[in-house]
JSON list of C-alpha atoms in Angstrom, two decimals:
[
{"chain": "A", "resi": 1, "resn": "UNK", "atom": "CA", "xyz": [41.73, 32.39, -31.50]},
{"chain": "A", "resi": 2, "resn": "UNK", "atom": "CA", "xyz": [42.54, 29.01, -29.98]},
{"chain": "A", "resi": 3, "resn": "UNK", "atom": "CA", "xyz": [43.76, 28.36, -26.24]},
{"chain": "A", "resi": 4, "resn": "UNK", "atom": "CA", "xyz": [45.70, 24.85, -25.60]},
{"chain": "A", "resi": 5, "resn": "UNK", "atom": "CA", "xyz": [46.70, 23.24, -22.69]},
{"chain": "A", "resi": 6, "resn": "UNK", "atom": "CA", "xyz": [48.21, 20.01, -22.51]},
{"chain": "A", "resi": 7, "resn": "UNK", "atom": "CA", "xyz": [48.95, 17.18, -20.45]},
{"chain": "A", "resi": 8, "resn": "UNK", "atom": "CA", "xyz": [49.39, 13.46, -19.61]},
{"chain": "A", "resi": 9, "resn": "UNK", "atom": "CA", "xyz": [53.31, 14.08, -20.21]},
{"chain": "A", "resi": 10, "resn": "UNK", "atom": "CA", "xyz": [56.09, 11.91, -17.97]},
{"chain": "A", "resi": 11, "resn": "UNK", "atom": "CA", "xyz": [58.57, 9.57, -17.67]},
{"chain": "A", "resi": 12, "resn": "UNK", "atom": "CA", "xyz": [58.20, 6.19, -19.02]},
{"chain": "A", "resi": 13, "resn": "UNK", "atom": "CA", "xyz": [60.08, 2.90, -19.51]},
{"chain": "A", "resi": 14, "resn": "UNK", "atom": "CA", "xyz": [61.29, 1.97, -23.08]},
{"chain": "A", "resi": 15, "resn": "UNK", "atom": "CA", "xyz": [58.72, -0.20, -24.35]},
{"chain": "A", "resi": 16, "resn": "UNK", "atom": "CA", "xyz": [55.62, 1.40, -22.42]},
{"chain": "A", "resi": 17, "resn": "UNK", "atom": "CA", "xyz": [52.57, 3.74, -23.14]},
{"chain": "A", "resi": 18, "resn": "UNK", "atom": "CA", "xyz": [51.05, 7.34, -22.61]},
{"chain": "A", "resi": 19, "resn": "UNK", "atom": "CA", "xyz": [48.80, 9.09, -23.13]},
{"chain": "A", "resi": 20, "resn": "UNK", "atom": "CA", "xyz": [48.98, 13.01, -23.87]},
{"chain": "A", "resi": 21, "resn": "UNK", "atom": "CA", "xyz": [46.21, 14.74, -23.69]},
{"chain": "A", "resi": 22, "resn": "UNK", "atom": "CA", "xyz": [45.33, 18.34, -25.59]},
{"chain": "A", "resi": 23, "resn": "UNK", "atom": "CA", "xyz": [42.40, 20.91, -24.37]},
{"chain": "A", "resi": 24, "resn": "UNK", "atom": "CA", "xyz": [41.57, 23.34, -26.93]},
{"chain": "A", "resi": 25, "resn": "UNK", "atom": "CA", "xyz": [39.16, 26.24, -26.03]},
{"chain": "A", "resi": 26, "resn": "UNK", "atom": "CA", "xyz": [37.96, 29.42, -28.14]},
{"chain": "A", "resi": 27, "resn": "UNK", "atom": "CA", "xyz": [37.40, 29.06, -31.59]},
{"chain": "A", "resi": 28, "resn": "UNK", "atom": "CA", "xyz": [38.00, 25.60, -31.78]},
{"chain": "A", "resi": 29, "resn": "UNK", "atom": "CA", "xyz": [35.57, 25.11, -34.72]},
{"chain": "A", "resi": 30, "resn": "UNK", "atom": "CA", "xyz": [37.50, 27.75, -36.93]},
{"chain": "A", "resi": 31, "resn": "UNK", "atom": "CA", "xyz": [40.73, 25.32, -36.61]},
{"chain": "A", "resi": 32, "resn": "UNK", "atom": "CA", "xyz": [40.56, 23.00, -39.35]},
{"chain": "A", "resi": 33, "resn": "UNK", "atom": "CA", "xyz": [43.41, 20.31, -37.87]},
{"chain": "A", "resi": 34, "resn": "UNK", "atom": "CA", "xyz": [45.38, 19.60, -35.08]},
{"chain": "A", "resi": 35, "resn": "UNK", "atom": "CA", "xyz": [48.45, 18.52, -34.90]},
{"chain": "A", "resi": 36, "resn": "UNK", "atom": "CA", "xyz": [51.01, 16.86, -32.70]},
{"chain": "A", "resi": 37, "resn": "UNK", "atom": "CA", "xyz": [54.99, 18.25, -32.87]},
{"chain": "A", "resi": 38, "resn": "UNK", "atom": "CA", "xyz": [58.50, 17.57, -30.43]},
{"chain": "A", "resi": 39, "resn": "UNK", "atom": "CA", "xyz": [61.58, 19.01, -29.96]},
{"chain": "A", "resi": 40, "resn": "UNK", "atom": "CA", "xyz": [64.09, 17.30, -28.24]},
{"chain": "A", "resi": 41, "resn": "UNK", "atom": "CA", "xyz": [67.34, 18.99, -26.93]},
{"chain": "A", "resi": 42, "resn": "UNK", "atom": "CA", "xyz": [69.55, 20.30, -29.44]},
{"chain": "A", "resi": 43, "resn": "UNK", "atom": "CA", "xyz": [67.13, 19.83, -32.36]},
{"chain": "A", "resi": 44, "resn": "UNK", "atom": "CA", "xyz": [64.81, 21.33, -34.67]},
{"chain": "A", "resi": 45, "resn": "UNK", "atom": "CA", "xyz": [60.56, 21.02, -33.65]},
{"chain": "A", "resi": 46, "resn": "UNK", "atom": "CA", "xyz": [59.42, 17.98, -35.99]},
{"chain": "A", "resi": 47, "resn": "UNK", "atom": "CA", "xyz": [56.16, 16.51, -36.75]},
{"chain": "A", "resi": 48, "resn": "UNK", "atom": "CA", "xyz": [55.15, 13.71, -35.13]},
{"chain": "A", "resi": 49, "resn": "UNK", "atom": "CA", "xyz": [51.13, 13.33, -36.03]},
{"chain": "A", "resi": 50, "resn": "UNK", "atom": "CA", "xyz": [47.79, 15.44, -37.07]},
{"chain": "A", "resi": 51, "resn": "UNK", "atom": "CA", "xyz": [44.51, 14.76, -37.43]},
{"chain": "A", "resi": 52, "resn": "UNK", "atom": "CA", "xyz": [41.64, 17.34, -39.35]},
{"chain": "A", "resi": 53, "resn": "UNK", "atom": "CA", "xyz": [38.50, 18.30, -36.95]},
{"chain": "A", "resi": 54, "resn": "UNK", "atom": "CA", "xyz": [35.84, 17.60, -39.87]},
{"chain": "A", "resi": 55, "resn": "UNK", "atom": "CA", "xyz": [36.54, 14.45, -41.32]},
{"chain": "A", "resi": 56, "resn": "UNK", "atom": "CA", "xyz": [39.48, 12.99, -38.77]},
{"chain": "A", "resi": 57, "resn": "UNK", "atom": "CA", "xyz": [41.84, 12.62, -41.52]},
{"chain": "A", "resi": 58, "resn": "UNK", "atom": "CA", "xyz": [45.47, 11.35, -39.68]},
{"chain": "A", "resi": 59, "resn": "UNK", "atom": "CA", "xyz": [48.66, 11.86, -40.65]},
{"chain": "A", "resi": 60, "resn": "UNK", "atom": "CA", "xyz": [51.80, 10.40, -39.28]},
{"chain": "A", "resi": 61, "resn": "UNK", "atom": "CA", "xyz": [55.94, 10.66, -39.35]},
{"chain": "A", "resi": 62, "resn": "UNK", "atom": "CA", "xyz": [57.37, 7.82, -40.50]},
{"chain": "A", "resi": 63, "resn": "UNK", "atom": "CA", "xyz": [59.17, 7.34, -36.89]},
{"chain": "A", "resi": 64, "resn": "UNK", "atom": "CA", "xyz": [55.91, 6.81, -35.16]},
{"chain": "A", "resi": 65, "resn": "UNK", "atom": "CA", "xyz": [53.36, 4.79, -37.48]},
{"chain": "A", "resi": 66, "resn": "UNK", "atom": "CA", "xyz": [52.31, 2.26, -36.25]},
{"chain": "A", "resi": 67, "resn": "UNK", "atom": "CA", "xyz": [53.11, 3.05, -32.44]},
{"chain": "A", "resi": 68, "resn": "UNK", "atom": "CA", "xyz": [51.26, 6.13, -32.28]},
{"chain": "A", "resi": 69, "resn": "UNK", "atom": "CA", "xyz": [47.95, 7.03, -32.02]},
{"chain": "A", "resi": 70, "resn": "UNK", "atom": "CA", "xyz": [45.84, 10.77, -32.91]},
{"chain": "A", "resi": 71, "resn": "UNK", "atom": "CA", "xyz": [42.15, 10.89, -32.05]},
{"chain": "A", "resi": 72, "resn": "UNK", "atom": "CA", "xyz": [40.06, 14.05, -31.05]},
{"chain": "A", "resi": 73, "resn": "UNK", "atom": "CA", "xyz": [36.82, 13.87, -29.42]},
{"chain": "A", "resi": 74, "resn": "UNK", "atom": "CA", "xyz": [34.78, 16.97, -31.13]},
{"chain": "A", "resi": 75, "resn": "UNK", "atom": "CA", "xyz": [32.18, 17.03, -27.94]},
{"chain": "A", "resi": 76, "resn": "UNK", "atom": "CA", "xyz": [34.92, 17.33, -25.45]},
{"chain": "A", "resi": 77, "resn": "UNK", "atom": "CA", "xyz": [37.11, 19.97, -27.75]},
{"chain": "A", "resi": 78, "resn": "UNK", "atom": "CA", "xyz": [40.14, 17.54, -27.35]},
{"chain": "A", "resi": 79, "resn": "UNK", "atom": "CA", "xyz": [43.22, 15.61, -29.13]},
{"chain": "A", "resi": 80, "resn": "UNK", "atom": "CA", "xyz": [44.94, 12.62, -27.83]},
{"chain": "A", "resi": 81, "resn": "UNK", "atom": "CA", "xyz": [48.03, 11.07, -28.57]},
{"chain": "A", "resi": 82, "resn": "UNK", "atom": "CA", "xyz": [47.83, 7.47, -27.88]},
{"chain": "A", "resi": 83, "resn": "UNK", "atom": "CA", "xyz": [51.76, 6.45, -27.50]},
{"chain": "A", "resi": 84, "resn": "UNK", "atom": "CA", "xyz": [53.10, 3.00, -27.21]},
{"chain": "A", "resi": 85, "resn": "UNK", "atom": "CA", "xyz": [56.18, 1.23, -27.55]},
{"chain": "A", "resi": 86, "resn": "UNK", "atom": "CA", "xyz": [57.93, 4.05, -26.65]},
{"chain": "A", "resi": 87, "resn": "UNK", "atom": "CA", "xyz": [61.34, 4.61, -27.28]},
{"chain": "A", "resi": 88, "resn": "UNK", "atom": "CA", "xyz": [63.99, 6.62, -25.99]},
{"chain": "A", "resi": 89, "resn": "UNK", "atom": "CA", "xyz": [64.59, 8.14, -28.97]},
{"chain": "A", "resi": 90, "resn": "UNK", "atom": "CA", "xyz": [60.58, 9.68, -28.42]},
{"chain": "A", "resi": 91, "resn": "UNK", "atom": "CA", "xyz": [62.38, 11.83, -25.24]},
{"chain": "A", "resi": 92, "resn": "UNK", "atom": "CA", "xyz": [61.40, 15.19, -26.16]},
{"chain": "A", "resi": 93, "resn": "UNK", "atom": "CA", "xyz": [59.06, 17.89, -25.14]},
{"chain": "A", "resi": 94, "resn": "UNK", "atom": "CA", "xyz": [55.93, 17.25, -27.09]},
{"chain": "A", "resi": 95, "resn": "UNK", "atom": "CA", "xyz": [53.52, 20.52, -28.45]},
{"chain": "A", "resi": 96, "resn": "UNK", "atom": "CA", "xyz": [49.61, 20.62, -29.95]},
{"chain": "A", "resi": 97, "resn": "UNK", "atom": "CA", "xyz": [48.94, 22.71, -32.25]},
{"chain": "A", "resi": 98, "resn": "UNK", "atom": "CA", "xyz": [45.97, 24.15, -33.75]},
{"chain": "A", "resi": 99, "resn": "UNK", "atom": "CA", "xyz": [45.90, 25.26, -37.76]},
{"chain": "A", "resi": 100, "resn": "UNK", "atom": "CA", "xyz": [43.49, 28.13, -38.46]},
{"chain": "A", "resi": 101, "resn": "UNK", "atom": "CA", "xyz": [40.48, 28.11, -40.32]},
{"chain": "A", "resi": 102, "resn": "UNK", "atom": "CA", "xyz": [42.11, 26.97, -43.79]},
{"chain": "A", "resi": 103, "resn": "UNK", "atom": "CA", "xyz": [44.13, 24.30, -44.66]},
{"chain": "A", "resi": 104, "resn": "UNK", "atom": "CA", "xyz": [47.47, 24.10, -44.87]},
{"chain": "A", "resi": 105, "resn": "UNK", "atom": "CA", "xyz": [50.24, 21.64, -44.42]},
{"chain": "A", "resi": 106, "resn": "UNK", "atom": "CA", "xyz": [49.87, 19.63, -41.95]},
{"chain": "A", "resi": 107, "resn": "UNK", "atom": "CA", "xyz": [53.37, 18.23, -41.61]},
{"chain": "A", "resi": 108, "resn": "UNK", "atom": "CA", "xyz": [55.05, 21.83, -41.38]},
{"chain": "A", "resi": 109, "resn": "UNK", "atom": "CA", "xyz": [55.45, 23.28, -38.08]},
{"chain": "A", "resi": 110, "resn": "UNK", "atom": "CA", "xyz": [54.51, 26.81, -40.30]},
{"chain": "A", "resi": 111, "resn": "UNK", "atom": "CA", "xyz": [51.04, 25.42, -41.01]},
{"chain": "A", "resi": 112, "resn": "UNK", "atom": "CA", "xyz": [49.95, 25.90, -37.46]},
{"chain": "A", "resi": 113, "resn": "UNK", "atom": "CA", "xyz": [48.98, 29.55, -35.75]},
{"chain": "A", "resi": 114, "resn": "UNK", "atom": "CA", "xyz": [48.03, 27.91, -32.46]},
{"chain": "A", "resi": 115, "resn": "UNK", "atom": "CA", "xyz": [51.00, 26.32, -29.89]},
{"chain": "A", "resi": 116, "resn": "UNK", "atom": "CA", "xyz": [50.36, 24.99, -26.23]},
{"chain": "A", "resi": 117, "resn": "UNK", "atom": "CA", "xyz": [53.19, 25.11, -24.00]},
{"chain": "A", "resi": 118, "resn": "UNK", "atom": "CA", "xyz": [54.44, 22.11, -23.96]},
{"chain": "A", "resi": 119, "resn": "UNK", "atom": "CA", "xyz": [54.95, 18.60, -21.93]},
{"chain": "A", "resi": 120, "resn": "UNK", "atom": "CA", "xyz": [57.92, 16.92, -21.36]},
{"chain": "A", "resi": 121, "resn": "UNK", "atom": "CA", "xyz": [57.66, 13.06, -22.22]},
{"chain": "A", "resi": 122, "resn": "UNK", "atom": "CA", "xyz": [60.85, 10.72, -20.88]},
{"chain": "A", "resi": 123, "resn": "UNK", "atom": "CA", "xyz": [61.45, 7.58, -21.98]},
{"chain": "A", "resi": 124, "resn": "UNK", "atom": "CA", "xyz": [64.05, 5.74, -20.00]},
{"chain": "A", "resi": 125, "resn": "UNK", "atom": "CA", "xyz": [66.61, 3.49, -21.90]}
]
């Protein structure tokens, strides 16, 4: 099984960066992608970005390409989520995931058996 603990969640001006940050420990090596969900009040958990452990194949919603960033670093068992020119509509609480060992989708919040807790991420109008 995979353990995750996040970070690097806050508040933030419209228009500004951060950084979360995703620690995965266990059986990180049977997970073959991570992925990158939020959930903002009074709506459904949605994708937001993934990236495979192997090959670093990304994915991304539409409503962050291009300001949004997934990388992993294998050596240090971590996934970041580089975020920039944020928006306030990116106000949500913000979850890493971990698939297990075979792939599914990686857009579906059902292709993950792995969930951190959770940090909040505020962007300010």
């Amino acid at each position: 099984q995979v353990q995750l603990v996040e970070s690097g969640g806050g508040l933030v001006q419209a228009g500004g960066s951060l950084r979360l940050s995703c620690a995965a420990s266990g059986r990180t090596f049977s997970s073959y992608a991570m992925g990158w969900f939020r959930q903002a009040a009074g709506k459904e958990r949605e994708f937001v970005a993934a990236i495979t452990w192997s090959a670093g194949n990304t994915d991304y919603a539409d409503s962050v390409k291009g300001r949004f960033t997934i990388s992993r670093d294998n050596a240090k068992n971590t996934v970041s989520l580089q975020m920039n020119s944020l928006k306030p509509e990116d106000t949500a609480v913000y979850y890493c995931a971990a698939m297990g060992p075979r792939l599914y989708n990686m857009r579906t919040v059902r292709g993950y058996a792995y969930w951190g807790q959770g940090t909040q991420v505020t962007v300010s109008s």
